[in-house]
Coordinates of C-alpha atoms and ligand atoms in Angstrom, one line a residue:
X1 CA 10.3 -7.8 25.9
X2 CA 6.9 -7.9 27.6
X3 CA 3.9 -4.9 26.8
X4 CA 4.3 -3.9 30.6
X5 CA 8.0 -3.1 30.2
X6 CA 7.6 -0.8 27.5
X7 CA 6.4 2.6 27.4
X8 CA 3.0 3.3 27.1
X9 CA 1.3 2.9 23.5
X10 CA 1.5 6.7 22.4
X11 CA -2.3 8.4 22.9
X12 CA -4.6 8.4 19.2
X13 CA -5.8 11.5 17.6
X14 CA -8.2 13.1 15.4
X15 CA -5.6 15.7 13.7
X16 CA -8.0 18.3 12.3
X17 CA -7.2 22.1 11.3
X18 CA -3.8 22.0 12.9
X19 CA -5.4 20.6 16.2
X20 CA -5.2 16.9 17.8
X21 CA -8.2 15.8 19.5
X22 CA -8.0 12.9 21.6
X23 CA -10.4 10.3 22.5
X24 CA -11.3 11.8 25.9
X25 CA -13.5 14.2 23.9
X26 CA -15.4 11.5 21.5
X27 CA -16.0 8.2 21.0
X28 CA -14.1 5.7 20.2
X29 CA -13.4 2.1 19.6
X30 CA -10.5 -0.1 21.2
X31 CA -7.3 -0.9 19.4
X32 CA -6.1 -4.5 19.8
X33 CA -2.9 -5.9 19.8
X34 CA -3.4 -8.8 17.2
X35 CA -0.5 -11.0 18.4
X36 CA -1.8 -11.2 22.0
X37 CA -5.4 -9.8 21.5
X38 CA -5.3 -7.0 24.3
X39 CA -6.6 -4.0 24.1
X40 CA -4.1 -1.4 23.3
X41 CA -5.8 2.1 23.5
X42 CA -8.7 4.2 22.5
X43 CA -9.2 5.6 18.9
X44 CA -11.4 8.5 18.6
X45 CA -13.9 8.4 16.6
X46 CA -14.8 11.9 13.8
X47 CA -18.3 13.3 13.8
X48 CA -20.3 14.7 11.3
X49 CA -19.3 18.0 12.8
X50 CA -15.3 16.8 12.9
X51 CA -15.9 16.1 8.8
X52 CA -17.3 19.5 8.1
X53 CA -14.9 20.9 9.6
X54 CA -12.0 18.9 8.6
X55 CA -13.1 19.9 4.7
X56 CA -13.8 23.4 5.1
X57 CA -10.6 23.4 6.9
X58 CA -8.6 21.6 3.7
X59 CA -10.6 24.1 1.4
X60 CA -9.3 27.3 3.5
X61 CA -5.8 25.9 3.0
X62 CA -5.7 25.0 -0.3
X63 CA -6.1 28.8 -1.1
X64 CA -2.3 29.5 -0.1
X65 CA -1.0 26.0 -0.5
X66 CA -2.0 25.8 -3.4
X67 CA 0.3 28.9 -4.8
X68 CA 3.1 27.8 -2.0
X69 CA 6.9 27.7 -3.6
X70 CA 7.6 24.0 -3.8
X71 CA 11.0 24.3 -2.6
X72 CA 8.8 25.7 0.7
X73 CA 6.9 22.3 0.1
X74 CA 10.3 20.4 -0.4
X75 CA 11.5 21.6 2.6
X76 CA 8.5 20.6 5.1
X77 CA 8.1 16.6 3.2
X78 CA 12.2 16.8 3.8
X79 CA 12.0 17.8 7.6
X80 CA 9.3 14.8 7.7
X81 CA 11.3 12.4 6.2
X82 CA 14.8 13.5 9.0
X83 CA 12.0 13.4 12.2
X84 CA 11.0 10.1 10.7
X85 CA 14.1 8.8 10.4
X86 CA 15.1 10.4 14.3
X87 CA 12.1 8.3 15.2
X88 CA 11.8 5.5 13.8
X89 CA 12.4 3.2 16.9
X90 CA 9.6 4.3 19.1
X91 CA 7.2 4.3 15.8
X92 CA 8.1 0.9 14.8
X93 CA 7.4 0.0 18.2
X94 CA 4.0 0.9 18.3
X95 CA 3.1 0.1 14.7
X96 CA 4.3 -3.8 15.9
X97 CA 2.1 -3.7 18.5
X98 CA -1.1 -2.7 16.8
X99 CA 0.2 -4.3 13.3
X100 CA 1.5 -7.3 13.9
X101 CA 4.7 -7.4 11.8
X102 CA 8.4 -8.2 13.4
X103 CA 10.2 -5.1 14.6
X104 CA 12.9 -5.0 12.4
X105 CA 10.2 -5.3 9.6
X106 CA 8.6 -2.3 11.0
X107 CA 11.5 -0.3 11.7
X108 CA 12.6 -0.8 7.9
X109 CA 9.0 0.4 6.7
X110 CA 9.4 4.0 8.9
X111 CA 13.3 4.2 7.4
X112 CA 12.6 3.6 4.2
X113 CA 9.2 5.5 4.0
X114 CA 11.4 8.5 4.9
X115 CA 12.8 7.9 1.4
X116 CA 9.5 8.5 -0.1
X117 CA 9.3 11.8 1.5
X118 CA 12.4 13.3 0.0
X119 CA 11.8 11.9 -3.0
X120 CA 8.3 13.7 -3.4
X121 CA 10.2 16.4 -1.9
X122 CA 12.6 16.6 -4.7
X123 CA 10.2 15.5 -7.5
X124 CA 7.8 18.8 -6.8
X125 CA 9.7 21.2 -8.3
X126 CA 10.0 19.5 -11.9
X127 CA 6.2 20.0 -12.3
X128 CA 6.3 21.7 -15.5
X129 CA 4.2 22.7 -18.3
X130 CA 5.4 23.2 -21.8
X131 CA 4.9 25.9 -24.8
X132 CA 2.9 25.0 -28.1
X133 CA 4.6 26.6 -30.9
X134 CA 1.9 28.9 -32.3
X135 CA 0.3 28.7 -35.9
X136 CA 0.2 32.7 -35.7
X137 CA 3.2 34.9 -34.3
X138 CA 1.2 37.1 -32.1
X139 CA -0.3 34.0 -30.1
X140 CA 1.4 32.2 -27.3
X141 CA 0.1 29.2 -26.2
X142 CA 1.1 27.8 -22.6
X143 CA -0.2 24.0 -21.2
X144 CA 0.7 24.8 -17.2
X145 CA -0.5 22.0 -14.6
X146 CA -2.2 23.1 -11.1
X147 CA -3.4 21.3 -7.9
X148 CA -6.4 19.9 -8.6
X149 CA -8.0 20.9 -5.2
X150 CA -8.8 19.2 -1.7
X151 CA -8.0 15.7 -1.8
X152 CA -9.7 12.6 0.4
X153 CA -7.3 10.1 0.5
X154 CA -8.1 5.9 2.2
X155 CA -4.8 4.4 3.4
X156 CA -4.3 0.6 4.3
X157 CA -3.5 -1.6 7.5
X158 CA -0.5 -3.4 5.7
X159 CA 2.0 -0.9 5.8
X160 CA 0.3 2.0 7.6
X161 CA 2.9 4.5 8.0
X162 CA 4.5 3.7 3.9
X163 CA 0.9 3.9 2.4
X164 CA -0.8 7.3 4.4
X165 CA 3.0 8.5 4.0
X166 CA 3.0 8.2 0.1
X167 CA -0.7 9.7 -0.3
X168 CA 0.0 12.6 1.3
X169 CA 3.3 13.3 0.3
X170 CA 1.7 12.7 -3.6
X171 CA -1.0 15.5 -2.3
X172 CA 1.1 17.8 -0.6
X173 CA 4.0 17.8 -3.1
X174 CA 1.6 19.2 -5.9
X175 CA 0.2 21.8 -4.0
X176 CA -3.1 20.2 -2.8
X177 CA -4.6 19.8 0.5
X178 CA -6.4 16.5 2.1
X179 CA -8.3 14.6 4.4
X180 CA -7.4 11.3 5.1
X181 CA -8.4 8.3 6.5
X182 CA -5.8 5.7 7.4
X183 CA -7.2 2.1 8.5
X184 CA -8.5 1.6 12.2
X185 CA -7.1 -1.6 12.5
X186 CA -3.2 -0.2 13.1
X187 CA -3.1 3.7 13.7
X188 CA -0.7 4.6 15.6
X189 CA 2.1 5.3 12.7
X190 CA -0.4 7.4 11.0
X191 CA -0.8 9.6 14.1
X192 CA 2.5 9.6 14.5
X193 CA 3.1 10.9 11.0
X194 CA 0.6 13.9 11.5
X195 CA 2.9 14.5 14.4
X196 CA 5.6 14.6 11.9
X197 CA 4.3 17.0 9.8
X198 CA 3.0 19.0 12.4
X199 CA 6.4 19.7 13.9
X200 CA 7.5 20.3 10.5
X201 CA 5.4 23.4 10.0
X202 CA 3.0 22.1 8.1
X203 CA 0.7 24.9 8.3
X204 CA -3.4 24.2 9.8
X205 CA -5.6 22.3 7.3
X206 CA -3.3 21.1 4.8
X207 CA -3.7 17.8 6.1
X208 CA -6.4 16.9 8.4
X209 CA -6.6 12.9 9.6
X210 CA -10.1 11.4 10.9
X211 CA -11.2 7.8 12.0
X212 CA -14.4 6.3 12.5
X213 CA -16.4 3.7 10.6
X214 CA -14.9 3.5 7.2
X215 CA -18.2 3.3 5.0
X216 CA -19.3 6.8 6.3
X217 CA -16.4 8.7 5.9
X218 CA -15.8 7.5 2.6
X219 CA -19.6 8.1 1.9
X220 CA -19.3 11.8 2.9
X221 CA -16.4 12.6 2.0
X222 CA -16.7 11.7 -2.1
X223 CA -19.9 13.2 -2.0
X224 CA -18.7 16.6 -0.5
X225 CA -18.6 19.0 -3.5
X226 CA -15.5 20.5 -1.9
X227 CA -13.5 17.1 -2.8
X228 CA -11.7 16.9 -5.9
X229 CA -10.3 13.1 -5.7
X230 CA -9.8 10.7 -4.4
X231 CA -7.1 7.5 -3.2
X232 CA -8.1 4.0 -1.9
X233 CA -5.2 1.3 -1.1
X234 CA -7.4 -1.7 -0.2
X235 CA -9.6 -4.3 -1.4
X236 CA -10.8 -4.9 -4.9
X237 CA -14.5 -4.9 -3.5
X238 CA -14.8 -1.8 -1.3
X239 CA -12.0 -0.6 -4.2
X240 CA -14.6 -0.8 -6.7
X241 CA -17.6 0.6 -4.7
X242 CA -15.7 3.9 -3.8
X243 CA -14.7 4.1 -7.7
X244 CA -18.5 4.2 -8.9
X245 CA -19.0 6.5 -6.0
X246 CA -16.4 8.5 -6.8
X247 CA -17.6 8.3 -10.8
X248 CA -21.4 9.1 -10.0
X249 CA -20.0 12.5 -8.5
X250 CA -16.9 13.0 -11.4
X251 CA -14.5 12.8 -9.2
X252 CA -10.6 12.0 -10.1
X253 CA -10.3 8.6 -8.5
X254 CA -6.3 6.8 -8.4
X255 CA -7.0 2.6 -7.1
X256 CA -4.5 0.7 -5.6
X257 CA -6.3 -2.5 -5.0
X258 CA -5.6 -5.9 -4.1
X259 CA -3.4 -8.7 -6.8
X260 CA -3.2 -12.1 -6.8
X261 CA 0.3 -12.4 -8.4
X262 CA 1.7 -14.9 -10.1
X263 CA 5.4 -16.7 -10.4
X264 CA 6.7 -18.4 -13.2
X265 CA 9.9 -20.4 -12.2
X266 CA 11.3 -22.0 -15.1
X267 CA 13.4 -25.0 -16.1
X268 CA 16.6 -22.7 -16.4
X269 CA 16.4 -20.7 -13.0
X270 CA 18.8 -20.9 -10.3
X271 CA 16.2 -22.6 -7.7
X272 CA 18.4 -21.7 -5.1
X273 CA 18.1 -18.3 -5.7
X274 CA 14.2 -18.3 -6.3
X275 CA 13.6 -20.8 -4.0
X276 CA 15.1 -18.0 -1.0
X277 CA 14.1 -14.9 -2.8
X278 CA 10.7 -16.1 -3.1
X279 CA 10.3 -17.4 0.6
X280 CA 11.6 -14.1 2.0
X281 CA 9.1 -12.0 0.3
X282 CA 6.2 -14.9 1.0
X283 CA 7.0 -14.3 4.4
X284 CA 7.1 -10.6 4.6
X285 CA 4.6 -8.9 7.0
X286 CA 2.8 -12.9 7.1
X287 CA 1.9 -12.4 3.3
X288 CA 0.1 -9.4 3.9
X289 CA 1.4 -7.4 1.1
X290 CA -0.9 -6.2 -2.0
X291 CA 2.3 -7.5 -4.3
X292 CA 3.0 -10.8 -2.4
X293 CA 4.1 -13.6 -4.8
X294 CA 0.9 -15.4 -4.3
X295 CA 0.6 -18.2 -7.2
X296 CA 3.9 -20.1 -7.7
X297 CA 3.6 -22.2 -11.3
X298 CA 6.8 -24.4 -11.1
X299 CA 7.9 -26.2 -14.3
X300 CA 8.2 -29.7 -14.4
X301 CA 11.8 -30.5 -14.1
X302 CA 12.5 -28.2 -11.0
X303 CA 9.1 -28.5 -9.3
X304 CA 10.3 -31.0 -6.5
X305 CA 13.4 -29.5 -5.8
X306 CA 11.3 -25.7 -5.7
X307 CA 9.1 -26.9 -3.4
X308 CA 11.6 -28.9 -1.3
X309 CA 14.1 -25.4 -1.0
X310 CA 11.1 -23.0 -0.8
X311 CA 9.2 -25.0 1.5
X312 CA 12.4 -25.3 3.7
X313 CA 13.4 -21.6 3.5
X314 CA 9.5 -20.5 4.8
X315 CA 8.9 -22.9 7.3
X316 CA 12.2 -21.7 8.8
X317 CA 10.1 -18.3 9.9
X318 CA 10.2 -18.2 13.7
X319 CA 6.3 -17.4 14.7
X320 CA 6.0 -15.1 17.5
X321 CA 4.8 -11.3 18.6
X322 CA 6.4 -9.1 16.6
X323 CA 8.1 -7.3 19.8
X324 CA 10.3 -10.6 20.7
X325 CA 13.7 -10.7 19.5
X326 CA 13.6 -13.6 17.9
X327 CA 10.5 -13.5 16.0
X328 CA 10.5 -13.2 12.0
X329 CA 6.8 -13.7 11.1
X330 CA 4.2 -11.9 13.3
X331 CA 0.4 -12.5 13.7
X332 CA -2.3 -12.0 11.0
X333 CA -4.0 -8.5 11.3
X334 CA -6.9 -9.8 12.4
X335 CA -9.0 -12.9 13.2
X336 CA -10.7 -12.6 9.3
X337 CA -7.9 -13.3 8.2
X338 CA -6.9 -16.1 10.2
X339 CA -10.3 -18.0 9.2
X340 CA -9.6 -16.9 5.6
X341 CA -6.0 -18.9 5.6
X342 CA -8.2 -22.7 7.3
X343 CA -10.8 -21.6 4.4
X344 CA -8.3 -21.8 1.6
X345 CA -6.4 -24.7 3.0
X346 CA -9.7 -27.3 3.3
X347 CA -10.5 -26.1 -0.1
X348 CA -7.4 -27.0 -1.6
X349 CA -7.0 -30.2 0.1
X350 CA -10.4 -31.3 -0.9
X351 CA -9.7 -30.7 -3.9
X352 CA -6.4 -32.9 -4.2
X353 CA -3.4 -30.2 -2.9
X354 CA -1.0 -32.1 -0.1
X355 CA 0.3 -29.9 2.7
X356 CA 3.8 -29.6 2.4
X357 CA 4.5 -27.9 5.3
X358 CA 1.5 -25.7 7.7
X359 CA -1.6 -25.7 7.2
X360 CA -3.3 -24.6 10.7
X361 CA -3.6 -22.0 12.9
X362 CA -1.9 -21.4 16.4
X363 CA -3.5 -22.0 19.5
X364 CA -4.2 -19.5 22.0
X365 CA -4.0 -15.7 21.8
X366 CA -3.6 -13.6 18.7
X367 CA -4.2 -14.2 15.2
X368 CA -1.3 -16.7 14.1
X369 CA -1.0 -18.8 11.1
X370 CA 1.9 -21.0 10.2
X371 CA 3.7 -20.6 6.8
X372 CA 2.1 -23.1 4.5
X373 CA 2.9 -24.5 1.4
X374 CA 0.6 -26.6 -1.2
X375 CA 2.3 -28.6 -3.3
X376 CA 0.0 -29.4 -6.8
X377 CA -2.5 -27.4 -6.0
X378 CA -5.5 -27.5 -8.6
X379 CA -6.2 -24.1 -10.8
X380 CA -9.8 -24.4 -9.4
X381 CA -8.6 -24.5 -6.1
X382 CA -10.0 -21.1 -4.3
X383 CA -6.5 -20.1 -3.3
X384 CA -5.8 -19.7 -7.4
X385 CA -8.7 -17.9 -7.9
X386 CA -8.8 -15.5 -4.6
X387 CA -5.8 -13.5 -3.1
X388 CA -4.6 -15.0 -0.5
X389 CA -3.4 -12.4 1.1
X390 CA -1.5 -14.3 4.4
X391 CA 1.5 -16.8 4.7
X392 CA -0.2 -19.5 2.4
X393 CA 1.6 -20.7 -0.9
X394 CA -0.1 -22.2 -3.3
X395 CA 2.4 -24.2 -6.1
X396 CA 0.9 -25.6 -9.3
X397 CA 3.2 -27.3 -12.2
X398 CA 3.4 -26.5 -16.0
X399 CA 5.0 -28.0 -18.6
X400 CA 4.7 -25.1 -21.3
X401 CA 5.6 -21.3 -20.9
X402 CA 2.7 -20.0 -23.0
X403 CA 0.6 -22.0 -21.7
X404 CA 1.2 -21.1 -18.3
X405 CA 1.6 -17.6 -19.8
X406 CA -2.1 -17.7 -20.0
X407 CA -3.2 -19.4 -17.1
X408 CA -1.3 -16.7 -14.9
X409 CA -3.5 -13.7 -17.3
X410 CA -6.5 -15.8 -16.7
X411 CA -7.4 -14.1 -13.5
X412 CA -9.1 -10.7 -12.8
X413 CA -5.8 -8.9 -11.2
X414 CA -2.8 -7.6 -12.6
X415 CA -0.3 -6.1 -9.9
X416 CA 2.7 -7.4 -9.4
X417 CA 4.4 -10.6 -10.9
X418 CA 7.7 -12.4 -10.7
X419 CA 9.9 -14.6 -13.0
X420 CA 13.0 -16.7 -12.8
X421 CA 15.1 -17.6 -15.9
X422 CA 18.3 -17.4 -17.0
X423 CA 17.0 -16.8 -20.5
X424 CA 17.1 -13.4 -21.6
X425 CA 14.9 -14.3 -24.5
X426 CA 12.0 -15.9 -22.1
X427 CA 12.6 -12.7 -20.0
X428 CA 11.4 -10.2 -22.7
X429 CA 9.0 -12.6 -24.1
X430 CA 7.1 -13.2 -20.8
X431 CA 7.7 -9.6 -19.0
X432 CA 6.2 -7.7 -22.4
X433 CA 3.3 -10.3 -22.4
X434 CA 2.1 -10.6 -17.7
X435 CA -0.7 -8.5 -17.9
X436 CA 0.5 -7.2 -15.0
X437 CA 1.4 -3.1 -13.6
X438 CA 4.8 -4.6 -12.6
X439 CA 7.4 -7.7 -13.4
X440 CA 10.0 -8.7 -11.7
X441 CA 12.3 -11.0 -12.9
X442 CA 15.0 -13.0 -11.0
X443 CA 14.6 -10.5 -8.3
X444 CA 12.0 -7.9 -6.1
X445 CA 12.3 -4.5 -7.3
X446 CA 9.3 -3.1 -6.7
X447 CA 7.4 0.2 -4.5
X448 CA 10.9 2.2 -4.6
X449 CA 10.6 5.8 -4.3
X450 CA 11.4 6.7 -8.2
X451 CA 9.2 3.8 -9.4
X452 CA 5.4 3.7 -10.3
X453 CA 3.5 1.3 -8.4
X454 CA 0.4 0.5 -9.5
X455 CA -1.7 -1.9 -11.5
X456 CA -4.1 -3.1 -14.2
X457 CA -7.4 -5.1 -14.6
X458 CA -8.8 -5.2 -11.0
X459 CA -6.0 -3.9 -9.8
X460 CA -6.4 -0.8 -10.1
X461 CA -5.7 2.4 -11.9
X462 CA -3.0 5.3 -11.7
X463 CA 0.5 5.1 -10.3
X464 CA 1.8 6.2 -7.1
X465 CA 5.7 6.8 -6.9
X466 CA 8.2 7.3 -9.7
X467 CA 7.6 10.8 -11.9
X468 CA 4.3 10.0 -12.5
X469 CA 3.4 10.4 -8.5
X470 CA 1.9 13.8 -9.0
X471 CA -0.1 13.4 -12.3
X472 CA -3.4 12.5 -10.5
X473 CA -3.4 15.5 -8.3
X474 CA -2.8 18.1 -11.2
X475 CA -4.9 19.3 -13.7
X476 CA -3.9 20.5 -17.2
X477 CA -5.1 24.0 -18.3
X478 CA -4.3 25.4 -21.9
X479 CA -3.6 28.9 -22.1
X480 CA -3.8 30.6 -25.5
X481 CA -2.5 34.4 -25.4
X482 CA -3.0 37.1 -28.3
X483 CA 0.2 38.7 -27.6
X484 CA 0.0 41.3 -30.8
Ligands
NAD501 P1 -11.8 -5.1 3.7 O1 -12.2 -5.1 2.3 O2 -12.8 -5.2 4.8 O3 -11.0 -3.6 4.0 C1 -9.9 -3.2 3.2 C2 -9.6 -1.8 3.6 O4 -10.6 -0.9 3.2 C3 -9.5 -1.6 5.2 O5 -8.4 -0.7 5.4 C4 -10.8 -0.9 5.5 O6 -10.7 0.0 6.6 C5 -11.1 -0.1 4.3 N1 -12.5 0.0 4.0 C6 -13.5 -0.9 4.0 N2 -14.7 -0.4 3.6 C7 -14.4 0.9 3.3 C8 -15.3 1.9 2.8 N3 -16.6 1.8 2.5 N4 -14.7 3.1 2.6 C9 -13.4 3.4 2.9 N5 -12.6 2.4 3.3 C10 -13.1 1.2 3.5 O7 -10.6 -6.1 3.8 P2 -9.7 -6.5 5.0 O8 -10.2 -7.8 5.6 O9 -9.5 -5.4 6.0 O10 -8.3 -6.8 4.3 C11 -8.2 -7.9 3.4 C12 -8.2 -7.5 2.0 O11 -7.8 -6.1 1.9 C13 -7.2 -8.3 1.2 O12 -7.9 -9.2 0.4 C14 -6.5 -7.3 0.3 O13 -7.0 -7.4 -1.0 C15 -6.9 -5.9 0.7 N6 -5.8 -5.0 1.1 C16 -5.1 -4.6 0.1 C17 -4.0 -3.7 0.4 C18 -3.2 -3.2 -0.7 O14 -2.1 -2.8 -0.5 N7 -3.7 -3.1 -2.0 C19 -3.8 -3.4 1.7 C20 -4.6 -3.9 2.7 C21 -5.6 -4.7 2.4

């Protein structure tokens, strides 16, 4: 499929008290197509005037959405999640071309986002409060939770329609109203999604969605006294400066932030098994994913026949743009991270790793990387220390499993991290000791609907998903009632 032969990439917006403003009207920067480096459309750019408005517009809503039924609510997240599902072609097209990631990969992110929606949809109406037995008789005392107000929210390039989906269903479900900001890098699916909700009936300045230069929104929003908290899926860095922002002004802040996870493959795993498990989720969107198995410590007896399998089963990823048929690894977001990959893989040469398979990019247009694998790959390497975030694998060897139990809690992060055993005992012992928001072992079973995702340490802080999605957006008010 060539870019010419398909139908134009769908215009970008400014959604902003029920209205779309397009980028004939403002400025605007150029959206890029990373696997062939064209220029894909126009993204307009919010002014000072467009934030003002987009807040006072949020605040206006809040004071009806706020007292809204939630089967009312239920029913508009539910009509999102049916439109997303009716289109989930033409937005997984254009999300591939301004993303990066294979087709089918991008189709299966707008299909199973739509499962997020109904979820929140459902999970809204089992906000409840409780009733304090009383130390008098004439008293009663009531603990109810409410929307905690308007809501700025900061939503990441990875998976751009599953991340700005999740924060605002998470804002929107508990009866609060936002502004949000999804990354410039890849926007189309979060225009698209305003669409959704939109034609849903979402009624004008529940949700309003704004671009520009990410530093100054963030900056203006978290100071705005109208903003009640806030939502960052991104970097530990930027993660970390919005979070003291967001603290200087007492503001409710939930982190998703970067991880640097680590895998434990024992002695007693089926390598088979966690040789392809492993590879597949390597591979997923190029390695771009916040809970990518990122540090592989092998055991002795199994580490050459790991490597050998896993090395196999990534290398078998067919490079190419996302839109081809045959493709199963896309291009890297952007050319950062394409220099970040080369950085990584000197390093660890240099410092002793051998290059199993990869190690360079691809020539010509777009930001490609082959799948790489380092085989004994020294713990001061910088790929062990830094996330790697791309299709890089770094494998080290242990002997012990408490002592690699503490060389994989030695770093900053704690999001995700995997395990293979057969041993129930090493299961418990290792997944009640990772310092980590999530363990998986034997298999990936993370970032479904009805489970909390989220992490610890650098990570991050707060949960997003499972029954504790809405807790950062409500607020907890004691009522104490002389009744006699
Ligand atoms: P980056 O730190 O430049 O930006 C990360 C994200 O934050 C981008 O979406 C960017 O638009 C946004 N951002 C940057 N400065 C901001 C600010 N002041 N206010 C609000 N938003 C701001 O990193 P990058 O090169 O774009 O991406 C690579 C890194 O991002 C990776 O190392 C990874 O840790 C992180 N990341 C994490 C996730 C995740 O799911 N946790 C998703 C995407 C990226």
């Amino acid at each position: 499929m060539t870019e010419t032969a398909l139908p134009d990439y769908a215009p970008l917006a400014l959604y902003i008290d029920g209205q779309f403003i397009g980028a004939d009207v403002r400025g605007s920067e150029d959206v890029i197509n990373p696997a062939t480096g064209r220029v894909l459309g126009q993204l307009p750019h919010a002014t000072l005037a467009d934030l003002e408005t987009a807040v006072a517009s949020a605040s206006r809503a809040f004071e009806s959405w706020r007292w809204s039924s939630p089967l009312d609510r239920g029913r508009i997240l539910r009509r999102v999640a049916e439109l997303a599902r009716e289109r989930a072609d033409e937005i997984a097209r254009d999300l591939t071309r301004d993303q990066g990631k294979p087709l089918g990969e991008a189709r299966l992110e707008v299909i199973t986002s739509a499962d997020h929606a109904d979820w929140h949809a459902e999970e809204c109406r089992r906000i409840y409060g409780r009733l304090i037995p009383p130390r008098n008789a004439n008293v009663r005392q009531t603990v109810i939770r409410q929307p905690i107000g308007v809501c700025a929210s900061f939503s990441p390039w990875n998976f751009p329609f599953n991340q700005t989906l999740r924060k605002i269903c998470a804002a929107l479900g508990s009866g609060c109203t936002l502004v949000i900001k999804p990354a410039e890098d890849a926007p189309s699916a979060a225009v698209a999604l305003a669409r959704l909700f939109h034609e849903a009936g979402l009624p004008p300045g529940c949700l309003n969605m704004v671009w520009g230069k990410p530093a100054e929104i963030s900056d203006y929003l978290i100071r705005s006294p109208v903003v009640r908290k806030i939502s960052f899926t991104g970097s530990i860095p930027v993660g970390k400066q919005l979070a003291a922002l967001a603290g200087a002004h007492m503001k409710r802040a939930t982190m998703e932030l970067g991880g640097h996870s680590p895998v434990l493959v024992c002695d007693d795993a089926d390598i088979d098994q966690a040789a392809t498990l492993l590879a597949a989720y390597k591979g997923l969107n190029a390695g771009q994913v916040c809970m990518a198995p990122s540090r592989f410590y092998v055991q002795k007896g199994v580490a050459a026949e790991f490597t050998d399998k896993f090395a196999k089963a990534l290398s078998s990823r067919v490079l190419g743009d996302g839109l081809d048929a045959g493709t199963t690894m896309g291009p890297l977001a952007h050319d950062r991270r394409v220099r970040a990959m080369e950085g990584f893989v000197a390093d660890a040469v240099s410092r002793g790793a051998e290059v199993v398979v990869g190690g360079a990019a691809l020539k010509g247009d777009g930001h490609f990387f082959e799948p790489t694998v380092l085989f004994n790959t020294p713990d001061e390497s910088r790929i062990m220390l830094e996330e790697p975030f791309g299709p890089v694998a770094p494998i080290s060897i242990f002997d012990d499993v408490d002592e690699v139990l503490g060389r994989a809690n030695a770093l900053p992060f704690g999001l995700a991290s995997y395990v293979f055993t057969r041993s129930l005992r090493l299961s418990h012992h290792l997944s009640a000791r990772l310092e980590a928001g999530m363990v998986n072992i034997n298999h990936f079973g993370s970032a479904l609907p009805e489970t909390p995702l989220g992490g610890v340490k650098d990570s991050g802080m707060g949960s997003e998903g499972g029954s504790e999605t809405f807790d950062a957006y409500l607020t907890t008010k004691f009522i104490s009632e002389a009744t006699g």
